[in-house]
Amino acid sequence: MKGKFPLMDIGALEDISAITEIQDGNHGERHPKVADYIEDGIPFVMANNLNNGFVDLNGCSRISEDQARSLRIGFSICGDVLLTHKGTLGNIALVTEADPFVMLTPQVTYYRTDNSRLLNRFLVYALREPGFQARMHSVGAQGTRPYVGITAQRKLQIIFPPRDIQGRIADILSAYDDLIENNRRRMALLDEAAQQTYREWFVRLRFPGHEHVKIKRCVPEGWERKSLAS
């Protein structure tokens, strides 16, 4: 994807307001803890929730909206581009769902763009581009633990073609990503269906014809317990 397109520092893109905001999550004592997690609330996005350009909201831990609003930074909204910068380096995702926002851990940075200058969908691919990934990992490898803070991120370079070219690149690549994501969702649905069938048949014992089978010692009549061969 690099081709003849120029490279620009992320900080320079911020200077011309193509990137309007860069921020990570809360550090220190105000960082949400495991004890704060609840079943339903604001998604608390960690590095492992960024997969193949998408945020896995179903896999996110969650915190209450009251606790989220008490935090100082880390509020990410629809359209932000996320980048993991600590521990796990270089995972990228576009926030497509946020009601009203998602919260980030300190390991994740959000990039907010002026889409008239830097298309957020293109930025996803610019950050996934092998040259950028190599530069980021080279910087991150200089410490005892992989880490590229926001100050260091601003010194990294990404390709920056004209806005119309950004749109064409994003349209072509996103079509493939959409196919991959649709297949991933289908596989997840099939996996869930298989698990539901297993639980229904072998845990709840509601297999086809169970109405006509007697249960003896928690085992349907005609069935027997056996160890699986190793």
PDB file of C-alpha atoms in Angstrom:
ATOM      1  CA  MET A   1       0.000   0.000   0.000  1.00  0.00           C
ATOM      2  CA  LYS A   2       2.953   2.345   0.440  1.00  0.00           C
ATOM      3  CA  GLY A   3       3.781   2.867  -3.265  1.00  0.00           C
ATOM      4  CA  LYS A   4       4.556   6.483  -4.128  1.00  0.00           C
ATOM      5  CA  PHE A   5       2.528   7.959  -1.289  1.00  0.00           C
ATOM      6  CA  PRO A   6       4.314  10.291   1.154  1.00  0.00           C
ATOM      7  CA  LEU A   7       4.985   9.446   4.791  1.00  0.00           C
ATOM      8  CA  MET A   8       3.980  11.899   7.505  1.00  0.00           C
ATOM      9  CA  ASP A   9       4.582  11.944  11.243  1.00  0.00           C
ATOM     10  CA  ILE A  10       1.449  11.349  13.281  1.00  0.00           C
ATOM     11  CA  GLY A  11       2.326  14.514  15.192  1.00  0.00           C
ATOM     12  CA  ALA A  12       2.426  16.490  11.938  1.00  0.00           C
ATOM     13  CA  LEU A  13      -1.032  15.183  11.030  1.00  0.00           C
ATOM     14  CA  GLU A  14      -2.178  16.385  14.430  1.00  0.00           C
ATOM     15  CA  ASP A  15      -0.630  19.800  13.752  1.00  0.00           C
ATOM     16  CA  ILE A  16      -2.709  20.225  10.584  1.00  0.00           C
ATOM     17  CA  SER A  17      -5.831  18.889  12.391  1.00  0.00           C
ATOM     18  CA  ALA A  18      -6.148  15.815  10.179  1.00  0.00           C
ATOM     19  CA  ILE A  19      -5.940  13.983  13.503  1.00  0.00           C
ATOM     20  CA  THR A  20      -7.958  15.993  16.026  1.00  0.00           C
ATOM     21  CA  GLU A  21      -7.372  13.975  19.199  1.00  0.00           C
ATOM     22  CA  ILE A  22      -5.113  11.204  20.546  1.00  0.00           C
ATOM     23  CA  GLN A  23      -5.794   9.703  23.980  1.00  0.00           C
ATOM     24  CA  ASP A  24      -5.489   6.482  25.944  1.00  0.00           C
ATOM     25  CA  GLY A  25      -7.298   5.179  29.040  1.00  0.00           C
ATOM     26  CA  ASN A  26      -7.025   5.982  32.727  1.00  0.00           C
ATOM     27  CA  HIS A  27      -3.836   5.123  34.595  1.00  0.00           C
ATOM     28  CA  GLY A  28      -3.227   4.725  38.319  1.00  0.00           C
ATOM     29  CA  GLU A  29      -5.750   4.352  41.094  1.00  0.00           C
ATOM     30  CA  ARG A  30      -8.758   5.404  39.011  1.00  0.00           C
ATOM     31  CA  HIS A  31      -8.198   2.564  36.558  1.00  0.00           C
ATOM     32  CA  PRO A  32     -11.222   0.194  36.843  1.00  0.00           C
ATOM     33  CA  LYS A  33     -10.503  -3.117  38.598  1.00  0.00           C
ATOM     34  CA  VAL A  34     -11.922  -6.616  38.126  1.00  0.00           C
ATOM     35  CA  ALA A  35     -14.153  -6.065  41.168  1.00  0.00           C
ATOM     36  CA  ASP A  36     -15.822  -3.189  39.298  1.00  0.00           C
ATOM     37  CA  TYR A  37     -16.992  -5.323  36.380  1.00  0.00           C
ATOM     38  CA  ILE A  38     -20.740  -5.832  35.966  1.00  0.00           C
ATOM     39  CA  GLU A  39     -22.884  -7.888  33.598  1.00  0.00           C
ATOM     40  CA  ASP A  40     -24.400  -4.991  31.669  1.00  0.00           C
ATOM     41  CA  GLY A  41     -22.838  -1.551  31.318  1.00  0.00           C
ATOM     42  CA  ILE A  42     -20.278   0.471  29.398  1.00  0.00           C
ATOM     43  CA  PRO A  43     -17.806  -1.722  27.431  1.00  0.00           C
ATOM     44  CA  PHE A  44     -14.294  -1.563  28.908  1.00  0.00           C
ATOM     45  CA  VAL A  45     -12.095  -2.195  25.874  1.00  0.00           C
ATOM     46  CA  MET A  46      -8.793  -4.037  26.360  1.00  0.00           C
ATOM     47  CA  ALA A  47      -6.079  -4.975  23.876  1.00  0.00           C
ATOM     48  CA  ASN A  48      -7.493  -8.475  23.332  1.00  0.00           C
ATOM     49  CA  ASN A  49     -10.869  -7.017  22.320  1.00  0.00           C
ATOM     50  CA  LEU A  50      -9.391  -5.635  19.073  1.00  0.00           C
ATOM     51  CA  ASN A  51      -9.588  -8.276  16.353  1.00  0.00           C
ATOM     52  CA  ASN A  52      -9.166  -7.953  12.572  1.00  0.00           C
ATOM     53  CA  GLY A  53     -10.103  -4.293  12.494  1.00  0.00           C
ATOM     54  CA  PHE A  54     -13.186  -4.658  14.690  1.00  0.00           C
ATOM     55  CA  VAL A  55     -13.957  -4.227  18.399  1.00  0.00           C
ATOM     56  CA  ASP A  56     -15.317  -7.431  19.947  1.00  0.00           C
ATOM     57  CA  LEU A  57     -17.939  -5.827  22.198  1.00  0.00           C
ATOM     58  CA  ASN A  58     -19.353  -9.214  23.211  1.00  0.00           C
ATOM     59  CA  GLY A  59     -15.997 -10.135  24.718  1.00  0.00           C
ATOM     60  CA  CYS A  60     -15.549  -6.860  26.628  1.00  0.00           C
ATOM     61  CA  SER A  61     -15.787  -6.534  30.382  1.00  0.00           C
ATOM     62  CA  ARG A  62     -18.212  -3.807  31.451  1.00  0.00           C
ATOM     63  CA  ILE A  63     -18.384  -1.107  34.097  1.00  0.00           C
ATOM     64  CA  SER A  64     -21.281   1.047  35.288  1.00  0.00           C
ATOM     65  CA  GLU A  65     -21.984   4.281  33.442  1.00  0.00           C
ATOM     66  CA  ASP A  66     -21.681   6.191  36.723  1.00  0.00           C
ATOM     67  CA  GLN A  67     -18.173   4.851  37.280  1.00  0.00           C
ATOM     68  CA  ALA A  68     -17.235   5.484  33.652  1.00  0.00           C
ATOM     69  CA  ARG A  69     -18.355   9.114  33.823  1.00  0.00           C
ATOM     70  CA  SER A  70     -16.313   9.603  37.001  1.00  0.00           C
ATOM     71  CA  LEU A  71     -13.120   8.862  35.059  1.00  0.00           C
ATOM     72  CA  ARG A  72     -11.026  11.614  33.513  1.00  0.00           C
ATOM     73  CA  ILE A  73      -9.987  10.207  30.135  1.00  0.00           C
ATOM     74  CA  GLY A  74     -10.449   7.193  27.865  1.00  0.00           C
ATOM     75  CA  PHE A  75     -13.895   8.001  26.428  1.00  0.00           C
ATOM     76  CA  SER A  76     -13.975   6.625  22.881  1.00  0.00           C
ATOM     77  CA  ILE A  77     -16.870   7.248  20.496  1.00  0.00           C
ATOM     78  CA  CYS A  78     -18.102   5.940  17.142  1.00  0.00           C
ATOM     79  CA  GLY A  79     -15.607   6.641  14.386  1.00  0.00           C
ATOM     80  CA  ASP A  80     -12.492   6.491  16.570  1.00  0.00           C
ATOM     81  CA  VAL A  81      -9.595   4.306  15.439  1.00  0.00           C
ATOM     82  CA  LEU A  82      -8.055   2.223  18.229  1.00  0.00           C
ATOM     83  CA  LEU A  83      -4.407   1.148  18.492  1.00  0.00           C
ATOM     84  CA  THR A  84      -2.889  -1.092  21.172  1.00  0.00           C
ATOM     85  CA  HIS A  85       0.428   0.316  22.384  1.00  0.00           C
ATOM     86  CA  LYS A  86       1.450  -1.588  25.529  1.00  0.00           C
ATOM     87  CA  GLY A  87       2.119  -5.289  25.991  1.00  0.00           C
ATOM     88  CA  THR A  88       0.329  -6.205  22.788  1.00  0.00           C
ATOM     89  CA  LEU A  89       1.482  -3.801  20.083  1.00  0.00           C
ATOM     90  CA  GLY A  90      -0.270  -2.879  16.882  1.00  0.00           C
ATOM     91  CA  ASN A  91      -3.787  -4.303  17.131  1.00  0.00           C
ATOM     92  CA  ILE A  92      -6.108  -1.954  15.235  1.00  0.00           C
ATOM     93  CA  ALA A  93      -9.883  -1.483  15.228  1.00  0.00           C
ATOM     94  CA  LEU A  94     -12.528   1.015  14.169  1.00  0.00           C
ATOM     95  CA  VAL A  95     -15.210   1.811  16.751  1.00  0.00           C
ATOM     96  CA  THR A  96     -18.522   1.239  14.959  1.00  0.00           C
ATOM     97  CA  GLU A  97     -20.756   0.875  18.036  1.00  0.00           C
ATOM     98  CA  ALA A  98     -20.642   3.095  21.128  1.00  0.00           C
ATOM     99  CA  ASP A  99     -23.766   4.023  23.070  1.00  0.00           C
ATOM    100  CA  PRO A 100     -22.901   6.632  24.191  1.00  0.00           C
ATOM    101  CA  PHE A 101     -19.191   5.701  24.399  1.00  0.00           C
ATOM    102  CA  VAL A 102     -16.758   2.898  25.264  1.00  0.00           C
ATOM    103  CA  MET A 103     -13.989   3.149  27.855  1.00  0.00           C
ATOM    104  CA  LEU A 104     -10.374   2.273  27.113  1.00  0.00           C
ATOM    105  CA  THR A 105      -7.695   0.651  29.228  1.00  0.00           C
ATOM    106  CA  PRO A 106      -4.285   2.381  29.397  1.00  0.00           C
ATOM    107  CA  GLN A 107      -3.024  -0.149  26.833  1.00  0.00           C
ATOM    108  CA  VAL A 108      -5.238   1.273  24.059  1.00  0.00           C
ATOM    109  CA  THR A 109      -5.031   4.649  22.286  1.00  0.00           C
ATOM    110  CA  TYR A 110      -7.845   6.223  20.303  1.00  0.00           C
ATOM    111  CA  TYR A 111      -7.292   8.400  17.239  1.00  0.00           C
ATOM    112  CA  ARG A 112     -10.035  10.834  16.263  1.00  0.00           C
ATOM    113  CA  THR A 113      -9.812  12.316  12.774  1.00  0.00           C
ATOM    114  CA  ASP A 114     -11.259  15.053  10.597  1.00  0.00           C
ATOM    115  CA  ASN A 115     -12.668  12.829   7.886  1.00  0.00           C
ATOM    116  CA  SER A 116     -12.443  15.610   5.324  1.00  0.00           C
ATOM    117  CA  ARG A 117      -8.636  15.353   5.637  1.00  0.00           C
ATOM    118  CA  LEU A 118      -7.897  11.881   6.993  1.00  0.00           C
ATOM    119  CA  LEU A 119     -10.554   9.237   6.509  1.00  0.00           C
ATOM    120  CA  ASN A 120     -10.832   7.120   9.655  1.00  0.00           C
ATOM    121  CA  ARG A 121     -11.443   3.976   7.594  1.00  0.00           C
ATOM    122  CA  PHE A 122      -8.207   4.641   5.738  1.00  0.00           C
ATOM    123  CA  LEU A 123      -6.315   5.260   8.989  1.00  0.00           C
ATOM    124  CA  VAL A 124      -7.193   1.706  10.057  1.00  0.00           C
ATOM    125  CA  TYR A 125      -5.265   0.365   7.054  1.00  0.00           C
ATOM    126  CA  ALA A 126      -2.437   2.904   7.368  1.00  0.00           C
ATOM    127  CA  LEU A 127      -1.831   1.662  10.929  1.00  0.00           C
ATOM    128  CA  ARG A 128      -2.066  -1.972   9.821  1.00  0.00           C
ATOM    129  CA  GLU A 129       0.395  -1.366   6.953  1.00  0.00           C
ATOM    130  CA  PRO A 130       3.521  -3.545   7.429  1.00  0.00           C
ATOM    131  CA  GLY A 131       5.931  -0.598   7.348  1.00  0.00           C
ATOM    132  CA  PHE A 132       4.124   1.184  10.176  1.00  0.00           C
ATOM    133  CA  GLN A 133       3.849  -2.035  12.173  1.00  0.00           C
ATOM    134  CA  ALA A 134       7.595  -2.642  11.794  1.00  0.00           C
ATOM    135  CA  ARG A 135       8.416   0.894  12.913  1.00  0.00           C
ATOM    136  CA  MET A 136       6.113   0.637  15.909  1.00  0.00           C
ATOM    137  CA  HIS A 137       7.510  -2.722  17.012  1.00  0.00           C
ATOM    138  CA  SER A 138      11.064  -1.425  16.624  1.00  0.00           C
ATOM    139  CA  VAL A 139      10.317   1.462  18.990  1.00  0.00           C
ATOM    140  CA  GLY A 140       8.404  -0.787  21.375  1.00  0.00           C
ATOM    141  CA  ALA A 141      11.267  -3.267  21.612  1.00  0.00           C
ATOM    142  CA  GLN A 142      13.606  -0.695  23.166  1.00  0.00           C
ATOM    143  CA  GLY A 143      12.193  -1.150  26.681  1.00  0.00           C
ATOM    144  CA  THR A 144      11.881  -4.096  29.036  1.00  0.00           C
ATOM    145  CA  ARG A 145       8.246  -4.502  28.002  1.00  0.00           C
ATOM    146  CA  PRO A 146       6.715  -3.667  24.612  1.00  0.00           C
ATOM    147  CA  TYR A 147       5.474  -0.089  24.948  1.00  0.00           C
ATOM    148  CA  VAL A 148       4.972   2.882  22.642  1.00  0.00           C
ATOM    149  CA  GLY A 149       3.499   5.816  24.559  1.00  0.00           C
ATOM    150  CA  ILE A 150       1.546   8.624  22.952  1.00  0.00           C
ATOM    151  CA  THR A 151       4.619  10.889  22.765  1.00  0.00           C
ATOM    152  CA  ALA A 152       6.489   8.173  20.849  1.00  0.00           C
ATOM    153  CA  GLN A 153       3.444   7.449  18.687  1.00  0.00           C
ATOM    154  CA  ARG A 154       3.441  11.051  17.495  1.00  0.00           C
ATOM    155  CA  LYS A 155       6.926  10.501  16.050  1.00  0.00           C
ATOM    156  CA  LEU A 156       5.870   7.466  14.016  1.00  0.00           C
ATOM    157  CA  GLN A 157       5.063   7.889  10.340  1.00  0.00           C
ATOM    158  CA  ILE A 158       2.108   6.656   8.310  1.00  0.00           C
ATOM    159  CA  ILE A 159       1.392   6.896   4.596  1.00  0.00           C
ATOM    160  CA  PHE A 160      -0.754   9.907   3.724  1.00  0.00           C
ATOM    161  CA  PRO A 161      -2.170   9.979   0.181  1.00  0.00           C
ATOM    162  CA  PRO A 162      -4.706  12.557  -1.046  1.00  0.00           C
ATOM    163  CA  ARG A 163      -8.206  12.272   0.424  1.00  0.00           C
ATOM    164  CA  ASP A 164      -9.781  10.800  -2.720  1.00  0.00           C
ATOM    165  CA  ILE A 165      -7.120   8.074  -2.857  1.00  0.00           C
ATOM    166  CA  GLN A 166      -7.705   7.326   0.834  1.00  0.00           C
ATOM    167  CA  GLY A 167     -11.354   6.652   0.048  1.00  0.00           C
ATOM    168  CA  ARG A 168     -10.566   4.366  -2.877  1.00  0.00           C
ATOM    169  CA  ILE A 169      -8.067   2.334  -0.830  1.00  0.00           C
ATOM    170  CA  ALA A 170     -10.472   2.037   2.103  1.00  0.00           C
ATOM    171  CA  ASP A 171     -13.346   0.955  -0.157  1.00  0.00           C
ATOM    172  CA  ILE A 172     -11.301  -1.818  -1.767  1.00  0.00           C
ATOM    173  CA  LEU A 173      -9.803  -3.183   1.455  1.00  0.00           C
ATOM    174  CA  SER A 174     -12.945  -2.830   3.556  1.00  0.00           C
ATOM    175  CA  ALA A 175     -14.857  -5.026   1.105  1.00  0.00           C
ATOM    176  CA  TYR A 176     -12.493  -7.892   1.940  1.00  0.00           C
ATOM    177  CA  ASP A 177     -12.653  -7.129   5.663  1.00  0.00           C
ATOM    178  CA  ASP A 178     -16.459  -7.182   5.529  1.00  0.00           C
ATOM    179  CA  LEU A 179     -16.376 -10.643   3.979  1.00  0.00           C
ATOM    180  CA  ILE A 180     -13.964 -11.859   6.646  1.00  0.00           C
ATOM    181  CA  GLU A 181     -16.097 -10.371   9.424  1.00  0.00           C
ATOM    182  CA  ASN A 182     -19.309 -11.863   8.006  1.00  0.00           C
ATOM    183  CA  ASN A 183     -17.676 -15.294   7.858  1.00  0.00           C
ATOM    184  CA  ARG A 184     -16.388 -14.857  11.408  1.00  0.00           C
ATOM    185  CA  ARG A 185     -19.890 -14.047  12.623  1.00  0.00           C
ATOM    186  CA  ARG A 186     -21.359 -17.042  10.785  1.00  0.00           C
ATOM    187  CA  MET A 187     -18.760 -19.328  12.359  1.00  0.00           C
ATOM    188  CA  ALA A 188     -19.504 -17.850  15.794  1.00  0.00           C
ATOM    189  CA  LEU A 189     -23.234 -18.481  15.276  1.00  0.00           C
ATOM    190  CA  LEU A 190     -22.591 -22.061  14.146  1.00  0.00           C
ATOM    191  CA  ASP A 191     -20.336 -22.655  17.144  1.00  0.00           C
ATOM    192  CA  GLU A 192     -22.978 -21.266  19.495  1.00  0.00           C
ATOM    193  CA  ALA A 193     -25.656 -23.429  17.838  1.00  0.00           C
ATOM    194  CA  ALA A 194     -23.460 -26.526  18.291  1.00  0.00           C
ATOM    195  CA  GLN A 195     -22.906 -25.712  21.956  1.00  0.00           C
ATOM    196  CA  GLN A 196     -26.616 -25.118  22.496  1.00  0.00           C
ATOM    197  CA  THR A 197     -27.417 -28.463  20.861  1.00  0.00           C
ATOM    198  CA  TYR A 198     -24.870 -30.236  23.063  1.00  0.00           C
ATOM    199  CA  ARG A 199     -26.288 -28.663  26.228  1.00  0.00           C
ATOM    200  CA  GLU A 200     -29.840 -29.425  25.158  1.00  0.00           C
ATOM    201  CA  TRP A 201     -29.152 -33.086  24.319  1.00  0.00           C
ATOM    202  CA  PHE A 202     -26.518 -34.144  26.832  1.00  0.00           C
ATOM    203  CA  VAL A 203     -26.948 -31.800  29.806  1.00  0.00           C
ATOM    204  CA  ARG A 204     -30.685 -31.115  29.862  1.00  0.00           C
ATOM    205  CA  LEU A 205     -31.342 -34.535  28.225  1.00  0.00           C
ATOM    206  CA  ARG A 206     -33.874 -33.036  25.826  1.00  0.00           C
ATOM    207  CA  PHE A 207     -32.653 -35.033  22.828  1.00  0.00           C
ATOM    208  CA  PRO A 208     -35.044 -36.030  20.005  1.00  0.00           C
ATOM    209  CA  GLY A 209     -37.569 -38.510  21.411  1.00  0.00           C
ATOM    210  CA  HIS A 210     -36.637 -37.856  25.056  1.00  0.00           C
ATOM    211  CA  GLU A 211     -40.339 -37.761  25.965  1.00  0.00           C
ATOM    212  CA  HIS A 212     -40.536 -41.521  25.442  1.00  0.00           C
ATOM    213  CA  VAL A 213     -37.300 -42.514  27.205  1.00  0.00           C
ATOM    214  CA  LYS A 214     -36.973 -43.277  30.919  1.00  0.00           C
ATOM    215  CA  ILE A 215     -34.139 -41.689  32.880  1.00  0.00           C
ATOM    216  CA  LYS A 216     -32.325 -43.938  35.342  1.00  0.00           C
ATOM    217  CA  ARG A 217     -29.611 -42.462  37.580  1.00  0.00           C
ATOM    218  CA  CYS A 218     -29.417 -39.386  35.380  1.00  0.00           C
ATOM    219  CA  VAL A 219     -28.793 -41.520  32.265  1.00  0.00           C
ATOM    220  CA  PRO A 220     -31.381 -42.242  29.565  1.00  0.00           C
ATOM    221  CA  GLU A 221     -32.426 -45.875  29.354  1.00  0.00           C
ATOM    222  CA  GLY A 222     -30.285 -47.642  26.753  1.00  0.00           C
ATOM    223  CA  TRP A 223     -27.357 -45.299  27.261  1.00  0.00           C
ATOM    224  CA  GLU A 224     -24.233 -46.200  29.209  1.00  0.00           C
ATOM    225  CA  ARG A 225     -21.281 -44.326  30.655  1.00  0.00           C
ATOM    226  CA  LYS A 226     -17.883 -44.995  29.051  1.00  0.00           C
ATOM    227  CA  SER A 227     -14.487 -43.386  29.237  1.00  0.00           C
ATOM    228  CA  LEU A 228     -13.263 -41.784  26.048  1.00  0.00           C
ATOM    229  CA  ALA A 229     -10.185 -43.400  24.526  1.00  0.00           C
ATOM    230  CA  SER A 230      -7.035 -41.327  25.066  1.00  0.00           C
TER     231      SER A 230
END
